[in-house]
Amino acid sequence: MQPIRLALVGIGKIARDQHLPAIAADAGFTLVAGVSRNARLEGVAHFADLAGLLASGLPVDAVSLCTPPQGRHLVAAQALAAGWHVMLEKPPGVTLAEVQGLQPGNRTLYASWHSRAAAGVAPARVWLAGRRIVSARIMWREDIRRWHPGQDWILASGGMGVFDPGINALSILTEILPAPVEVVAARLAVPANRASPIAAWLTLAFGAVDITAEFDFLHTGQQQWDIVIETTDGHLALRNGGAELAINGIAQPLVDGGEYPALYRRFAALIAAGQSDCDLAPLALVTEALARGETITVSPFDF
Ligand code: NAP
């Protein structure tokens, strides 16, 4: 079978750190174009925007969108209208409506959630199936200056602030729990000079069980991306964004093939099967928290 001719749109941190190596290592794809206002990729055609790529007539089968979430649905709609398959970085958009409005027709629309491909997530889901959960806690604490230097879009309207990494925790949670989760309460700390939260505290309900979640973007020192779940039959800890799994304090052996290689294998499989995969459960929790949360204004933030 011929490799899928792919254009990468938005050449920023995640495109360089993860997408380019994963695409290069996957025989199912061949990178034919980069679409970026600023960056150029050696050895492939360059276009400043999707309109330029469309006008060029270059044969393309699929696009992978690595731009910030604001406006991503417009690019996705343009690509689908061109007859291209579309892979969306997380979060798939700013609102549910804008993503639900995308019409893939007979093309593939794939809303990727990279943290769901972390090595501990699938085994955690298997271990939890059939067990009774009594409590759960999410602790997602990282230093925005270290991981997102200068990314003003994150704290702008639609950037989701601390939920940009925090939605990864919610993508794992909604993957490993056997039933839906709801937002009960939310507190959001928004810097006086920004539009999106720099910290947030959620109470979520999983049936009668309360789940607490703390998201902190100003955390220096030991970085933490942990989910801890107590059941009547033992204790599960997913740490380091799902890369590590411990059951009753014992580290579990895991097979780690990498998150982004798994995403591209999934994208290729969806294209081959003529299917789409657009689970919006994590985005629904974030939009609910942002809409209903009590906002506290905190000190201005500058990078
Ligand atoms: P980034 O470094 O800021 O890169 C985003 C790129 O999108 C920019 O380099 C820019 O490329 C393009 N772009 C188009 N319109 C833009 C605008 N209005 N403002 C800023 N950039 C714009 O961001 P990133 O960290 O790669 O994140 C991109 C997406 O990947 C986000 O949805 C994020 O949640 C997700 N993600 C990030 C990480 C991470 O660790 N950073 C991990 C997983 C997922 P050009 O200038 O070349 O056009």
Coordinates of C-alpha atoms and ligand atoms in Angstrom, one line a residue:
M1 CA 0.0 0.0 0.0
Q2 CA 1.2 3.5 -0.8
P3 CA 2.1 5.6 2.3
I4 CA -0.4 8.4 3.3
R5 CA 0.9 11.7 1.9
L6 CA 0.8 14.0 5.0
A7 CA 1.0 17.7 5.5
L8 CA 2.0 19.0 9.0
V9 CA 0.3 22.2 10.0
G10 CA 1.7 24.5 12.8
I11 CA 5.4 23.8 13.3
G12 CA 5.9 24.5 17.0
K13 CA 7.1 22.6 20.0
I14 CA 4.9 19.5 19.8
A15 CA 5.3 19.2 16.0
R16 CA 9.1 19.2 16.4
D17 CA 9.4 17.2 19.6
Q18 CA 6.9 14.4 18.8
H19 CA 5.1 14.6 15.4
L20 CA 8.1 14.8 13.1
P21 CA 10.0 11.9 14.7
A22 CA 6.8 9.7 14.8
I23 CA 6.0 10.4 11.2
A24 CA 9.6 9.8 10.1
A25 CA 9.6 6.4 11.8
D26 CA 6.2 5.3 10.4
A27 CA 6.3 3.7 7.0
G28 CA 2.6 4.3 6.7
F29 CA 3.2 8.0 6.2
T30 CA 5.3 10.2 4.0
L31 CA 5.6 13.9 4.9
V32 CA 5.0 16.0 1.8
A33 CA 4.5 19.5 3.2
G34 CA 4.9 21.8 6.1
V35 CA 2.4 24.6 6.7
S36 CA 3.7 27.3 8.9
R37 CA 3.8 31.0 9.1
N38 CA 7.5 31.0 10.2
A39 CA 9.2 27.6 10.2
R40 CA 10.5 25.6 7.2
L41 CA 11.1 21.9 7.2
E42 CA 14.1 20.7 5.2
G43 CA 13.3 18.5 2.3
V44 CA 9.5 19.1 2.1
A45 CA 7.4 21.7 0.3
H46 CA 6.6 24.8 2.4
F47 CA 3.4 26.8 2.6
A48 CA 2.4 29.8 4.8
D49 CA -1.1 28.6 5.2
L50 CA -3.6 25.9 4.1
A51 CA -4.9 28.0 1.3
G52 CA -1.4 28.1 -0.2
L53 CA -1.1 24.3 0.0
L54 CA -4.6 23.9 -1.6
A55 CA -3.7 26.3 -4.4
S56 CA -0.4 24.5 -5.1
G57 CA -2.2 21.3 -6.3
L58 CA 0.4 19.2 -4.4
P59 CA -1.1 15.7 -3.9
V60 CA -2.0 15.3 -0.2
D61 CA -4.1 12.7 1.5
A62 CA -4.1 13.9 5.1
V63 CA -3.2 16.7 7.4
S64 CA -2.1 16.7 11.0
L65 CA -3.0 19.9 12.9
C66 CA -0.5 21.1 15.6
T67 CA -1.6 24.7 15.8
P68 CA -3.1 26.1 19.1
P69 CA -6.8 25.1 19.6
Q70 CA -8.1 28.6 18.8
G71 CA -9.2 28.5 15.2
R72 CA -8.1 24.9 14.6
H73 CA -11.7 23.9 13.6
L74 CA -11.5 26.4 10.7
V75 CA -8.4 24.8 9.4
A76 CA -9.9 21.3 9.9
A77 CA -13.0 22.3 8.0
Q78 CA -10.9 23.6 5.2
A79 CA -8.9 20.4 5.0
L80 CA -12.0 18.2 5.1
A81 CA -13.6 20.2 2.4
A82 CA -10.4 19.6 0.3
G83 CA -11.1 15.9 0.7
W84 CA -8.2 15.3 3.2
H85 CA -8.2 13.2 6.3
V86 CA -7.6 15.2 9.5
M87 CA -5.8 14.5 12.7
L88 CA -6.3 17.0 15.5
E89 CA -3.9 17.6 18.3
K90 CA -5.5 17.8 21.7
P91 CA -7.6 19.6 22.7
P92 CA -9.6 19.1 19.5
G93 CA -11.0 22.6 19.7
V94 CA -12.1 25.4 22.0
T95 CA -15.8 24.5 22.2
L96 CA -17.8 21.3 21.7
A97 CA -20.0 22.9 19.1
E98 CA -17.1 23.9 16.8
V99 CA -15.7 20.3 16.8
Q100 CA -19.2 18.7 16.5
G101 CA -19.7 21.0 13.5
L102 CA -16.9 19.4 11.6
Q103 CA -18.4 17.1 8.9
P104 CA -15.9 14.4 7.9
G105 CA -18.2 12.8 5.4
N106 CA -16.3 9.8 4.0
R107 CA -13.0 11.2 5.3
T108 CA -11.3 10.4 8.7
L109 CA -11.5 12.9 11.5
Y110 CA -9.3 11.8 14.4
A111 CA -9.3 13.8 17.6
S112 CA -6.1 12.5 19.2
W113 CA -5.5 12.2 23.0
H114 CA -1.8 11.4 23.3
S115 CA -2.0 10.7 27.1
R116 CA -4.4 7.9 26.5
A117 CA -1.5 6.2 24.6
A118 CA 0.8 6.4 27.7
A119 CA 2.1 3.0 28.7
G120 CA 0.2 2.6 31.9
V121 CA -3.2 3.7 30.7
A122 CA -4.5 0.5 29.0
P123 CA -3.4 -1.8 31.9
A124 CA -5.0 0.7 34.4
R125 CA -8.3 0.4 32.6
V126 CA -8.1 -3.4 32.6
W127 CA -7.2 -3.5 36.4
L128 CA -10.1 -1.1 37.3
A129 CA -12.7 -3.0 35.3
G130 CA -15.0 -4.7 37.7
R131 CA -13.5 -3.1 40.8
R132 CA -15.4 -0.7 43.0
I133 CA -13.9 2.8 43.2
V134 CA -14.1 4.6 46.5
S135 CA -12.1 7.7 45.7
A136 CA -9.8 9.3 43.1
R137 CA -7.5 12.2 43.0
I138 CA -5.8 14.0 40.2
M139 CA -2.6 16.1 40.9
W140 CA -1.3 17.9 37.7
R141 CA 1.3 20.4 38.7
E142 CA 3.8 21.8 36.3
D143 CA 5.8 24.9 35.7
I144 CA 4.4 26.9 32.7
R145 CA 7.7 28.8 32.3
R146 CA 9.6 25.5 31.9
W147 CA 7.2 23.6 29.5
H148 CA 5.5 26.4 27.6
P149 CA 7.9 29.4 27.5
G150 CA 6.3 32.4 25.8
Q151 CA 3.2 30.5 24.7
D152 CA 0.8 33.4 25.3
W153 CA -2.0 31.6 23.4
I154 CA -2.3 29.2 26.3
L155 CA -3.5 32.0 28.7
A156 CA -5.5 33.8 26.1
S157 CA -9.2 33.3 25.6
G158 CA -9.8 29.7 24.3
G159 CA -6.3 28.6 25.3
M160 CA -7.7 26.9 28.4
G161 CA -4.8 27.9 30.6
V162 CA -3.8 25.2 33.0
F163 CA -6.4 22.9 31.4
D164 CA -4.1 22.7 28.3
P165 CA -2.0 20.1 30.2
G166 CA -4.9 19.3 32.6
I167 CA -7.1 18.0 29.8
N168 CA -4.5 15.2 29.5
A169 CA -5.4 14.0 33.0
L170 CA -9.1 14.2 32.1
S171 CA -8.5 12.2 28.9
I172 CA -6.8 9.5 31.0
L173 CA -9.6 9.5 33.6
T174 CA -12.4 9.2 31.0
E175 CA -10.5 6.4 29.4
I176 CA -9.9 4.3 32.4
L177 CA -13.2 4.7 34.2
P178 CA -16.0 2.4 33.1
A179 CA -18.7 5.2 33.2
P180 CA -19.0 8.9 32.6
V181 CA -17.7 11.6 35.0
E182 CA -19.4 14.9 35.7
V183 CA -18.2 18.3 36.9
V184 CA -19.8 19.1 40.3
A185 CA -17.8 22.3 41.2
A186 CA -14.9 24.3 39.9
R187 CA -12.7 27.1 41.1
L188 CA -10.5 28.9 38.6
A189 CA -7.6 31.2 39.4
V190 CA -7.2 33.7 36.5
P191 CA -4.3 36.2 36.4
A192 CA -5.5 39.8 36.3
N193 CA -3.8 40.3 32.9
R194 CA -4.9 37.0 31.3
A195 CA -8.2 35.3 30.2
S196 CA -7.6 31.7 31.1
P197 CA -6.8 30.0 34.5
I198 CA -3.3 29.5 35.8
A199 CA -4.7 27.1 38.4
A200 CA -7.9 25.2 38.9
W201 CA -9.6 22.9 41.5
L202 CA -12.4 20.6 40.4
T203 CA -14.7 18.3 42.1
L204 CA -15.9 15.6 39.7
A205 CA -18.6 13.0 40.3
F206 CA -18.2 9.4 39.2
G207 CA -21.6 8.0 40.3
A208 CA -21.7 8.6 44.1
V209 CA -17.8 8.9 44.2
D210 CA -16.2 12.3 44.4
I211 CA -13.0 12.8 42.5
T212 CA -10.8 15.8 43.3
A213 CA -8.5 17.4 40.8
E214 CA -5.8 20.0 41.3
F215 CA -4.2 21.7 38.3
D216 CA -1.3 24.1 39.0
F217 CA 0.7 25.9 36.3
L218 CA 3.0 27.7 38.7
H219 CA 4.5 24.6 40.3
T220 CA 8.3 24.7 40.5
G221 CA 10.4 21.9 41.9
Q222 CA 9.2 18.3 41.5
Q223 CA 6.7 18.2 38.6
Q224 CA 3.7 16.0 39.1
W225 CA 1.2 14.4 36.7
D226 CA -0.5 11.8 38.9
I227 CA -3.8 10.1 39.2
V228 CA -4.4 8.0 42.3
I229 CA -7.5 5.8 42.7
E230 CA -8.6 3.8 45.7
T231 CA -10.9 0.8 45.2
T232 CA -12.4 -1.6 47.8
D233 CA -9.8 -4.1 46.4
G234 CA -6.6 -2.1 46.3
H235 CA -4.9 1.1 45.2
L236 CA -3.8 2.2 41.8
A237 CA -1.4 5.0 41.0
L238 CA -0.7 6.3 37.5
R239 CA 2.2 8.6 37.6
N240 CA 4.3 10.7 35.2
G241 CA 1.3 11.4 32.9
G242 CA 0.4 7.7 32.7
A243 CA 3.9 6.5 31.9
E244 CA 4.2 4.7 35.2
L245 CA 1.7 2.4 36.9
A246 CA 1.8 1.0 40.4
I247 CA -0.8 -1.3 41.9
N248 CA -0.8 -1.5 45.8
G249 CA 2.6 0.3 45.7
I250 CA 4.2 -2.2 43.3
A251 CA 5.5 -0.8 40.0
Q252 CA 4.0 -2.7 37.1
P253 CA 6.1 -3.8 34.1
L254 CA 4.9 -1.8 31.0
V255 CA 5.5 -1.9 27.3
D256 CA 6.2 1.6 26.1
G257 CA 6.0 2.0 22.3
G258 CA 5.7 5.8 22.6
E259 CA 2.5 7.9 22.6
Y260 CA 2.9 9.6 19.2
P261 CA 3.9 6.5 17.2
A262 CA 0.7 5.0 18.6
L263 CA -1.4 8.0 17.5
Y264 CA -0.1 7.8 14.0
R265 CA -0.7 4.0 13.8
R266 CA -4.3 4.7 15.0
F267 CA -4.7 7.5 12.4
A268 CA -3.6 5.1 9.6
A269 CA -5.9 2.4 10.9
L270 CA -8.8 4.7 11.0
I271 CA -8.1 5.9 7.4
A272 CA -7.8 2.3 6.2
A273 CA -11.1 1.4 7.9
G274 CA -12.9 4.5 6.6
Q275 CA -13.7 5.5 10.2
S276 CA -13.5 8.6 12.4
D277 CA -12.7 8.8 16.1
C278 CA -13.7 12.0 17.8
D279 CA -14.3 11.5 21.5
L280 CA -15.1 14.8 23.2
A281 CA -15.5 13.6 26.8
P282 CA -12.4 15.4 28.1
L283 CA -13.2 18.6 26.3
A284 CA -16.8 18.5 27.7
L285 CA -15.4 18.4 31.2
V286 CA -13.1 21.4 30.6
T287 CA -15.8 23.5 28.9
E288 CA -18.1 22.7 31.7
A289 CA -15.5 23.7 34.3
L290 CA -14.7 26.9 32.5
A291 CA -18.4 27.8 32.1
R292 CA -19.5 27.0 35.6
G293 CA -16.4 27.6 37.6
E294 CA -16.1 30.3 40.3
T295 CA -13.4 32.6 39.1
I296 CA -10.8 34.2 41.5
T297 CA -8.6 36.9 40.0
V298 CA -5.0 36.4 41.0
S299 CA -1.7 38.3 40.4
P300 CA -0.8 39.2 36.9
F301 CA 1.4 36.6 35.1
D302 CA 4.3 37.2 32.7
F303 CA 6.6 34.7 31.3
Ligands
NAP1 P1 3.5 26.1 20.0 O1 4.9 25.7 20.3 O2 3.1 27.5 20.4 O3 3.3 25.9 18.5 C1 2.1 26.1 17.9 C2 2.4 26.5 16.4 O4 1.2 26.7 15.8 C3 3.2 27.7 16.3 O5 4.6 27.5 16.3 C4 2.7 28.4 15.1 O6 3.5 27.8 14.0 C5 1.3 27.8 14.9 N1 0.3 28.8 15.0 C6 -0.7 29.1 14.2 N2 -1.5 30.1 14.7 C7 -1.0 30.4 15.9 C8 -1.3 31.4 16.8 N3 -2.4 32.2 16.7 N4 -0.5 31.5 17.9 C9 0.5 30.7 18.1 N5 0.9 29.8 17.2 C10 0.2 29.7 16.1 O7 2.5 25.1 20.7 P2 2.7 23.6 21.0 O8 3.2 23.4 22.4 O9 3.3 22.9 19.9 O10 1.1 23.2 21.1 C11 0.3 23.1 19.9 C12 -0.8 22.1 20.3 O11 -0.2 20.9 20.7 C13 -1.7 22.5 21.4 O12 -3.0 22.2 21.2 C14 -1.1 21.8 22.6 O13 -2.1 21.5 23.6 C15 -0.7 20.5 22.0 N6 0.3 19.7 22.7 C16 1.4 20.4 23.2 C17 2.3 19.7 24.0 C18 3.6 20.3 24.5 O14 4.2 19.7 25.4 N7 4.0 21.5 24.1 C19 2.1 18.3 24.2 C20 1.0 17.7 23.6 C21 0.1 18.4 22.9 P3 3.9 28.7 12.8 O15 4.4 30.0 13.4 O16 4.9 27.9 12.3 O17 2.7 28.9 12.0

